């Protein structure tokens, strides 16, 4: 697979590697990898690359994982100029380590950067950063069922300046956290709270960028969802059309087999969604990306036109939706088998158990 146009390929960066002398012992690591909890344990190293308006991308490093020192006036702390990505590394049965469609994450990081007035990291450097971290921390990729190493690339404005303009000094980092299966004992249907008082994004806003601010805006409605006894929250746009969950896209399955997913410039374009829809097309399903009014959802479920609803994203892969609850109503959602079949097929590809016909995998440890 050619991820990158070789004629325009950049020379690789020369990373300076500083080994962590206090790295976790192999025995302690095995213990940590037995049942890792998402986002609580991190590997021994991290990658960082500096950017400045004058010098461009420079000082690529692999160094011991640890606190970052920031000037209290660093722009990110005041104006939220920050973006991130989420991607996983999977261990195959033969021990090799692979990641999934990293070119797509690299391009999305560039699109997010453009919207947040941050510099665009070349996709080659993005992919190289994943390889550099795996080169030192490959042993942290777990081998248990449905386990993986979650990779978290992020970029922020570190210039110490309180004026409001794009920062002239920026840092890119990559950290990694081993994760266990998202759903223990099979994917359970989730309940969703319809947020009517709050939005996560607006027309012309930052909804299509993977930026912390969108998540900050989703925390209060997410807390409301918990108060209502729901697992997740779903957002509408200003026209009452369905957008997405706080961190997952949504897909509707119709009784004629068509898959429909909302499209608008305030939705984060998920790579999991794109991949599941491609697998559905491969099986002969029609796929529509278009506006989905809330009324279409509720009426479709009531009439039986909609036969399945599911959420999707890198962390959970696929989460069937069992209930939609809002002010004064609670609609049980129909559950079928397609969501879980697509989930199985996608994870089979990711873990090397099914043929990768689209060339989505990239081996990281060779
Ligand atoms: C990351 C994210 C998704 C899912 O994207 P994937 O590429 O499938 O992981 C969906 N919605 C939001 C808001 C996100 O930040």
Short mmCIF file of C-alpha atoms and ligand atoms in Angstrom, two decimals:
data_model
loop_
_atom_site.label_atom_id
_atom_site.label_comp_id
_atom_site.label_asym_id
_atom_site.label_seq_id
_atom_site.Cartn_x
_atom_site.Cartn_y
_atom_site.Cartn_z
CA UNK A 1 0.00 0.00 0.00
CA UNK A 2 1.31 3.46 -0.84
CA UNK A 3 0.16 5.77 1.88
CA UNK A 4 2.13 8.69 0.63
CA UNK A 5 2.77 10.06 -2.83
CA UNK A 6 6.42 9.05 -3.15
CA UNK A 7 7.37 11.86 -5.53
CA UNK A 8 6.53 14.42 -2.87
CA UNK A 9 7.78 12.36 0.06
CA UNK A 10 9.66 14.27 2.73
CA UNK A 11 12.93 13.00 4.14
CA UNK A 12 12.29 11.32 7.49
CA UNK A 13 13.01 13.27 10.67
CA UNK A 14 16.03 12.33 12.80
CA UNK A 15 14.58 11.64 16.25
CA UNK A 16 16.84 12.01 19.27
CA UNK A 17 15.99 9.09 21.55
CA UNK A 18 16.42 9.33 25.33
CA UNK A 19 15.61 6.04 27.01
CA UNK A 20 13.57 6.03 30.19
CA UNK A 21 15.96 4.76 32.89
CA UNK A 22 13.03 4.32 35.27
CA UNK A 23 11.00 2.24 32.79
CA UNK A 24 8.51 -0.21 34.28
CA UNK A 25 9.95 -3.72 34.71
CA UNK A 26 8.72 -6.43 32.28
CA UNK A 27 6.91 -8.21 35.14
CA UNK A 28 5.17 -5.02 36.30
CA UNK A 29 4.24 -4.20 32.69
CA UNK A 30 2.66 -7.64 32.21
CA UNK A 31 0.62 -6.99 35.34
CA UNK A 32 -0.50 -3.57 34.04
CA UNK A 33 -1.42 -5.08 30.67
CA UNK A 34 -3.65 -7.74 32.18
CA UNK A 35 -6.71 -5.48 32.48
CA UNK A 36 -5.77 -1.91 31.57
CA UNK A 37 -8.33 0.83 32.17
CA UNK A 38 -8.62 3.35 29.32
CA UNK A 39 -6.50 6.44 29.76
CA UNK A 40 -5.06 5.68 33.19
CA UNK A 41 -1.80 3.88 32.41
CA UNK A 42 0.79 5.24 29.98
CA UNK A 43 3.81 3.73 28.31
CA UNK A 44 7.40 4.56 29.27
CA UNK A 45 8.02 7.10 26.50
CA UNK A 46 6.47 9.92 24.54
CA UNK A 47 7.30 11.67 21.29
CA UNK A 48 7.44 15.40 20.79
CA UNK A 49 8.21 17.68 17.87
CA UNK A 50 8.50 21.47 18.15
CA UNK A 51 7.22 23.97 15.64
CA UNK A 52 7.98 27.64 15.34
CA UNK A 53 6.92 30.17 12.73
CA UNK A 54 10.60 30.77 11.92
CA UNK A 55 12.03 27.28 12.14
CA UNK A 56 9.12 25.07 11.07
CA UNK A 57 9.10 21.52 12.49
CA UNK A 58 12.25 20.82 14.49
CA UNK A 59 13.77 19.01 17.49
CA UNK A 60 11.98 15.67 17.07
CA UNK A 61 12.45 13.62 20.23
CA UNK A 62 11.54 10.39 21.92
CA UNK A 63 11.87 10.90 25.64
CA UNK A 64 10.73 9.42 28.96
CA UNK A 65 7.00 9.89 29.58
CA UNK A 66 6.49 12.66 32.10
CA UNK A 67 5.13 16.10 32.94
CA UNK A 68 5.44 18.91 30.40
CA UNK A 69 6.71 22.26 31.62
CA UNK A 70 4.67 25.19 30.30
CA UNK A 71 4.83 28.94 30.79
CA UNK A 72 1.69 30.06 32.65
CA UNK A 73 1.04 32.42 29.73
CA UNK A 74 1.10 29.57 27.17
CA UNK A 75 -1.69 30.39 24.73
CA UNK A 76 -3.35 26.96 24.98
CA UNK A 77 -4.15 27.58 28.66
CA UNK A 78 -6.06 30.74 27.81
CA UNK A 79 -7.56 30.38 24.36
CA UNK A 80 -7.75 26.62 23.86
CA UNK A 81 -5.72 26.40 20.64
CA UNK A 82 -5.41 22.60 20.74
CA UNK A 83 -6.23 19.55 18.60
CA UNK A 84 -5.82 15.81 18.98
CA UNK A 85 -6.24 12.42 17.35
CA UNK A 86 -7.14 8.91 18.50
CA UNK A 87 -5.79 5.80 16.81
CA UNK A 88 -4.85 2.29 17.99
CA UNK A 89 -2.02 -0.22 17.55
CA UNK A 90 -3.09 -3.88 17.38
CA UNK A 91 -1.01 -6.97 18.03
CA UNK A 92 -1.59 -9.81 15.56
CA UNK A 93 -1.35 -13.50 16.43
CA UNK A 94 2.20 -13.65 14.97
CA UNK A 95 3.29 -10.86 17.35
CA UNK A 96 3.54 -8.13 14.69
CA UNK A 97 2.10 -4.67 15.45
CA UNK A 98 -0.23 -2.86 13.05
CA UNK A 99 -2.22 0.33 12.97
CA UNK A 100 -5.34 1.18 11.01
CA UNK A 101 -5.61 3.85 8.28
CA UNK A 102 -3.03 6.21 9.85
CA UNK A 103 -3.00 8.33 6.68
CA UNK A 104 -6.63 9.21 7.45
CA UNK A 105 -5.81 10.30 11.00
CA UNK A 106 -2.82 12.25 9.71
CA UNK A 107 -4.98 14.09 7.19
CA UNK A 108 -7.68 14.75 9.74
CA UNK A 109 -5.08 16.21 12.11
CA UNK A 110 -4.14 18.56 9.25
CA UNK A 111 -7.79 19.58 8.70
CA UNK A 112 -8.21 20.18 12.44
CA UNK A 113 -4.97 22.20 12.43
CA UNK A 114 -6.23 24.42 9.61
CA UNK A 115 -9.46 25.20 11.49
CA UNK A 116 -7.62 25.96 14.74
CA UNK A 117 -4.94 28.05 12.97
CA UNK A 118 -2.24 25.55 13.98
CA UNK A 119 0.57 24.36 11.67
CA UNK A 120 -0.10 21.25 9.58
CA UNK A 121 2.15 18.35 10.55
CA UNK A 122 3.11 16.47 7.36
CA UNK A 123 1.39 13.08 7.25
CA UNK A 124 4.82 11.43 6.83
CA UNK A 125 5.97 12.90 10.15
CA UNK A 126 2.71 11.89 11.81
CA UNK A 127 3.16 8.27 10.74
CA UNK A 128 6.86 8.35 11.61
CA UNK A 129 5.97 9.51 15.13
CA UNK A 130 3.80 6.39 15.58
CA UNK A 131 6.68 4.19 14.40
CA UNK A 132 9.18 5.92 16.71
CA UNK A 133 7.01 5.36 19.76
CA UNK A 134 6.34 1.71 18.86
CA UNK A 135 10.10 1.21 18.33
CA UNK A 136 10.72 1.95 22.03
CA UNK A 137 7.37 0.95 23.57
CA UNK A 138 6.24 -1.92 21.31
CA UNK A 139 6.18 -4.28 24.31
CA UNK A 140 3.29 -2.18 25.62
CA UNK A 141 0.95 -3.36 22.84
CA UNK A 142 -1.15 -5.97 24.68
CA UNK A 143 -2.00 -9.32 23.13
CA UNK A 144 -5.24 -10.18 24.95
CA UNK A 145 -8.59 -10.45 23.18
CA UNK A 146 -9.79 -7.06 21.92
CA UNK A 147 -6.94 -5.29 23.70
CA UNK A 148 -4.88 -2.61 21.97
CA UNK A 149 -2.52 0.29 22.56
CA UNK A 150 -4.45 3.55 22.24
CA UNK A 151 -2.28 6.24 20.64
CA UNK A 152 -3.05 9.85 21.44
CA UNK A 153 -1.32 12.42 19.20
CA UNK A 154 -2.00 16.06 20.14
CA UNK A 155 -0.81 19.55 19.34
CA UNK A 156 -1.12 22.82 21.20
CA UNK A 157 -0.07 26.47 21.27
CA UNK A 158 2.80 26.82 23.74
CA UNK A 159 3.91 30.36 22.99
CA UNK A 160 3.86 32.55 26.10
CA UNK A 161 1.76 35.46 24.86
CA UNK A 162 -1.64 36.69 25.96
CA UNK A 163 -2.47 38.51 22.75
CA UNK A 164 -5.15 36.87 20.65
CA UNK A 165 -3.59 35.51 17.48
CA UNK A 166 -2.34 32.12 16.25
CA UNK A 167 0.68 31.11 18.34
CA UNK A 168 4.16 31.22 16.83
CA UNK A 169 5.33 28.31 18.97
CA UNK A 170 3.54 25.00 18.94
CA UNK A 171 4.23 21.50 20.28
CA UNK A 172 3.17 18.15 18.86
CA UNK A 173 3.17 15.19 21.26
CA UNK A 174 2.31 11.52 21.07
CA UNK A 175 1.51 9.47 24.17
CA UNK A 176 0.09 5.94 24.40
CA UNK A 177 -2.16 4.04 26.79
CA UNK A 178 -2.92 0.30 26.75
CA UNK A 179 -6.65 -0.47 26.69
CA UNK A 180 -8.76 -3.56 27.33
CA UNK A 181 -11.91 -4.50 25.43
CA UNK A 182 -14.35 -1.58 25.66
CA UNK A 183 -17.30 -3.82 26.40
CA UNK A 184 -16.62 -6.72 28.73
CA UNK A 185 -18.66 -9.72 27.66
CA UNK A 186 -20.01 -8.37 24.38
CA UNK A 187 -21.34 -5.01 23.18
CA UNK A 188 -24.30 -3.97 25.35
CA UNK A 189 -26.85 -1.52 23.89
CA UNK A 190 -26.27 2.00 25.25
CA UNK A 191 -28.90 4.52 26.29
CA UNK A 192 -28.75 8.00 24.81
CA UNK A 193 -29.97 11.31 26.21
CA UNK A 194 -31.15 13.88 23.66
CA UNK A 195 -29.55 17.23 24.50
CA UNK A 196 -32.10 19.93 23.69
CA UNK A 197 -30.68 22.76 25.80
CA UNK A 198 -27.05 22.50 24.71
CA UNK A 199 -25.12 22.14 21.44
CA UNK A 200 -21.56 20.87 20.99
CA UNK A 201 -20.92 22.83 17.81
CA UNK A 202 -22.59 25.35 15.53
CA UNK A 203 -22.70 26.27 11.86
CA UNK A 204 -19.27 27.54 10.86
CA UNK A 205 -17.86 26.52 14.25
CA UNK A 206 -15.29 23.88 15.14
CA UNK A 207 -17.55 20.80 15.13
CA UNK A 208 -15.64 19.14 12.28
CA UNK A 209 -12.28 19.58 14.04
CA UNK A 210 -11.01 17.22 16.73
CA UNK A 211 -10.39 19.89 19.34
CA UNK A 212 -10.64 19.89 23.12
CA UNK A 213 -13.10 22.78 23.14
CA UNK A 214 -15.82 20.62 21.56
CA UNK A 215 -15.34 18.13 24.37
CA UNK A 216 -15.40 20.88 27.00
CA UNK A 217 -18.75 21.97 25.56
CA UNK A 218 -20.08 18.40 25.79
CA UNK A 219 -19.27 17.81 29.48
CA UNK A 220 -22.27 19.58 31.00
CA UNK A 221 -24.81 17.89 28.67
CA UNK A 222 -23.00 14.57 29.30
CA UNK A 223 -23.46 15.14 33.06
CA UNK A 224 -27.15 15.79 32.35
CA UNK A 225 -27.29 12.46 30.49
CA UNK A 226 -25.90 10.64 33.56
CA UNK A 227 -28.47 12.38 35.77
CA UNK A 228 -31.13 11.04 33.42
CA UNK A 229 -29.73 7.55 33.78
CA UNK A 230 -28.27 7.54 30.25
CA UNK A 231 -24.81 6.50 29.08
CA UNK A 232 -24.24 9.05 26.34
CA UNK A 233 -25.65 12.23 24.87
CA UNK A 234 -26.72 12.95 21.28
CA UNK A 235 -26.63 16.46 19.85
CA UNK A 236 -28.82 18.20 17.28
CA UNK A 237 -27.75 21.08 15.07
CA UNK A 238 -29.49 24.45 14.91
CA UNK A 239 -32.06 23.05 12.43
CA UNK A 240 -33.03 20.11 14.63
CA UNK A 241 -31.09 17.60 12.54
CA UNK A 242 -29.19 14.80 14.27
CA UNK A 243 -25.46 15.47 14.57
CA UNK A 244 -23.56 12.90 16.62
CA UNK A 245 -22.72 11.81 20.16
CA UNK A 246 -20.08 13.62 22.22
CA UNK A 247 -17.33 11.46 20.75
CA UNK A 248 -18.98 8.95 18.38
CA UNK A 249 -20.81 9.16 15.06
CA UNK A 250 -24.29 7.72 14.59
CA UNK A 251 -25.67 5.41 11.89
CA UNK A 252 -29.27 4.35 11.16
CA UNK A 253 -30.13 1.08 9.44
CA UNK A 254 -33.35 1.03 7.39
CA UNK A 255 -35.46 -2.02 6.72
CA UNK A 256 -34.48 -2.09 3.03
CA UNK A 257 -30.85 -2.44 4.18
CA UNK A 258 -29.84 1.19 3.54
CA UNK A 259 -27.45 2.76 6.05
CA UNK A 260 -27.97 6.47 6.68
CA UNK A 261 -25.59 8.73 8.60
CA UNK A 262 -25.86 12.46 9.24
CA UNK A 263 -23.80 14.81 7.14
CA UNK A 264 -23.07 18.43 8.02
CA UNK A 265 -20.08 20.68 8.52
CA UNK A 266 -20.48 20.49 12.30
CA UNK A 267 -19.84 16.72 12.56
CA UNK A 268 -16.47 15.08 13.14
CA UNK A 269 -15.87 12.73 10.23
CA UNK A 270 -15.07 9.43 11.91
CA UNK A 271 -12.68 6.94 10.37
CA UNK A 272 -14.52 4.07 12.07
CA UNK A 273 -17.77 5.24 10.48
CA UNK A 274 -16.16 5.57 7.06
CA UNK A 275 -14.70 2.06 7.36
CA UNK A 276 -17.95 0.43 8.56
CA UNK A 277 -19.88 2.10 5.75
CA UNK A 278 -17.34 0.77 3.25
CA UNK A 279 -17.71 -2.76 4.65
CA UNK A 280 -21.50 -2.37 4.35
CA UNK A 281 -21.16 -1.23 0.71
CA UNK A 282 -18.96 -4.27 0.06
CA UNK A 283 -21.89 -6.42 1.25
CA UNK A 284 -24.27 -4.67 -1.14
CA UNK A 285 -25.86 -2.18 1.25
CA UNK A 286 -26.77 1.28 -0.03
CA UNK A 287 -25.24 4.10 2.02
CA UNK A 288 -26.53 7.67 2.32
CA UNK A 289 -24.74 10.59 3.96
CA UNK A 290 -27.33 13.29 4.39
CA UNK A 291 -29.28 15.38 6.89
CA UNK A 292 -31.37 13.32 9.32
CA UNK A 293 -34.10 15.32 11.12
CA UNK A 294 -34.88 14.11 14.65
CA UNK A 295 -38.48 13.57 13.47
CA UNK A 296 -37.25 11.08 10.82
CA UNK A 297 -35.43 9.11 13.52
CA UNK A 298 -38.35 8.99 15.95
CA UNK A 299 -40.99 8.33 13.27
CA UNK A 300 -38.78 5.74 11.56
CA UNK A 301 -38.41 3.79 14.79
CA UNK A 302 -42.16 4.06 15.51
CA UNK A 303 -43.14 2.85 12.02
CA UNK A 304 -40.53 0.11 11.83
CA UNK A 305 -38.69 1.73 8.90
CA UNK A 306 -35.56 2.03 11.04
CA UNK A 307 -34.45 -1.39 12.25
CA UNK A 308 -31.15 -0.60 14.01
CA UNK A 309 -29.27 2.42 15.35
CA UNK A 310 -25.65 2.38 16.39
CA UNK A 311 -22.82 4.69 17.44
CA UNK A 312 -19.22 4.21 16.30
CA UNK A 313 -15.71 5.47 17.02
CA UNK A 314 -12.17 4.20 17.59
CA UNK A 315 -12.58 3.55 21.34
CA UNK A 316 -15.77 1.43 21.34
CA UNK A 317 -15.71 0.54 17.61
CA UNK A 318 -19.51 0.00 17.53
CA UNK A 319 -22.05 0.56 20.29
CA UNK A 320 -25.64 -0.45 19.49
CA UNK A 321 -28.15 2.13 20.76
CA UNK A 322 -30.89 0.61 22.91
CA UNK A 323 -32.82 3.68 24.08
CA UNK A 324 -33.31 7.31 23.08
CA UNK A 325 -34.54 9.42 25.98
CA UNK A 326 -35.51 13.09 25.86
CA UNK A 327 -37.71 15.57 27.73
CA UNK A 328 -40.98 13.71 28.18
CA UNK A 329 -40.28 10.65 26.07
CA UNK A 330 -38.33 7.44 26.00
CA UNK A 331 -38.14 5.46 22.72
CA UNK A 332 -36.86 1.89 22.85
CA UNK A 333 -34.65 1.35 19.79
CA UNK A 334 -34.92 -1.75 17.63
CA UNK A 335 -31.84 -3.95 17.77
CA UNK A 336 -30.67 -6.10 14.89
CA UNK A 337 -27.52 -7.98 14.01
CA UNK A 338 -25.89 -5.81 11.32
CA UNK A 339 -24.08 -3.45 13.71
CA UNK A 340 -22.39 -6.31 15.52
CA UNK A 341 -21.60 -8.16 12.27
CA UNK A 342 -19.87 -5.07 10.89
CA UNK A 343 -18.08 -4.60 14.21
CA UNK A 344 -16.82 -8.18 14.08
CA UNK A 345 -15.64 -7.80 10.48
CA UNK A 346 -13.82 -4.53 11.21
CA UNK A 347 -12.07 -5.85 14.32
CA UNK A 348 -11.18 -9.07 12.44
CA UNK A 349 -9.36 -6.90 9.88
CA UNK A 350 -7.68 -4.81 12.59
CA UNK A 351 -6.42 -7.88 14.45
CA UNK A 352 -5.32 -9.66 11.28
CA UNK A 353 -8.03 -12.34 11.41
CA UNK A 354 -9.73 -11.29 8.16
CA UNK A 355 -8.28 -10.27 4.82
CA UNK A 356 -7.43 -6.56 4.59
CA UNK A 357 -8.89 -6.07 1.10
CA UNK A 358 -8.79 -2.26 1.28
CA UNK A 359 -5.15 -1.99 2.35
CA UNK A 360 -6.12 -0.31 5.62
CA UNK A 361 -3.42 -1.79 7.86
CA UNK A 362 0.10 -0.45 8.25
CA UNK A 363 2.71 -2.51 10.05
CA UNK A 364 4.47 -0.35 12.65
CA UNK A 365 7.20 -2.63 14.03
CA UNK A 366 9.08 -3.33 10.81
C1 LIG B 1 -12.94 11.09 17.29
C2 LIG B 1 -14.39 11.39 17.20
C3 LIG B 1 -15.29 10.54 16.55
C4 LIG B 1 -14.92 9.19 16.01
O1 LIG B 1 -13.92 9.23 15.05
P1 LIG B 1 -13.05 7.90 14.75
O2 LIG B 1 -12.09 8.34 13.72
O3 LIG B 1 -14.02 6.90 14.25
O4 LIG B 1 -12.44 7.50 16.03
C5 LIG B 1 -16.61 10.96 16.45
N1 LIG B 1 -17.02 12.13 16.96
C6 LIG B 1 -16.18 12.96 17.61
C7 LIG B 1 -16.71 14.24 18.15
C8 LIG B 1 -14.84 12.63 17.74
O5 LIG B 1 -14.03 13.46 18.39
#
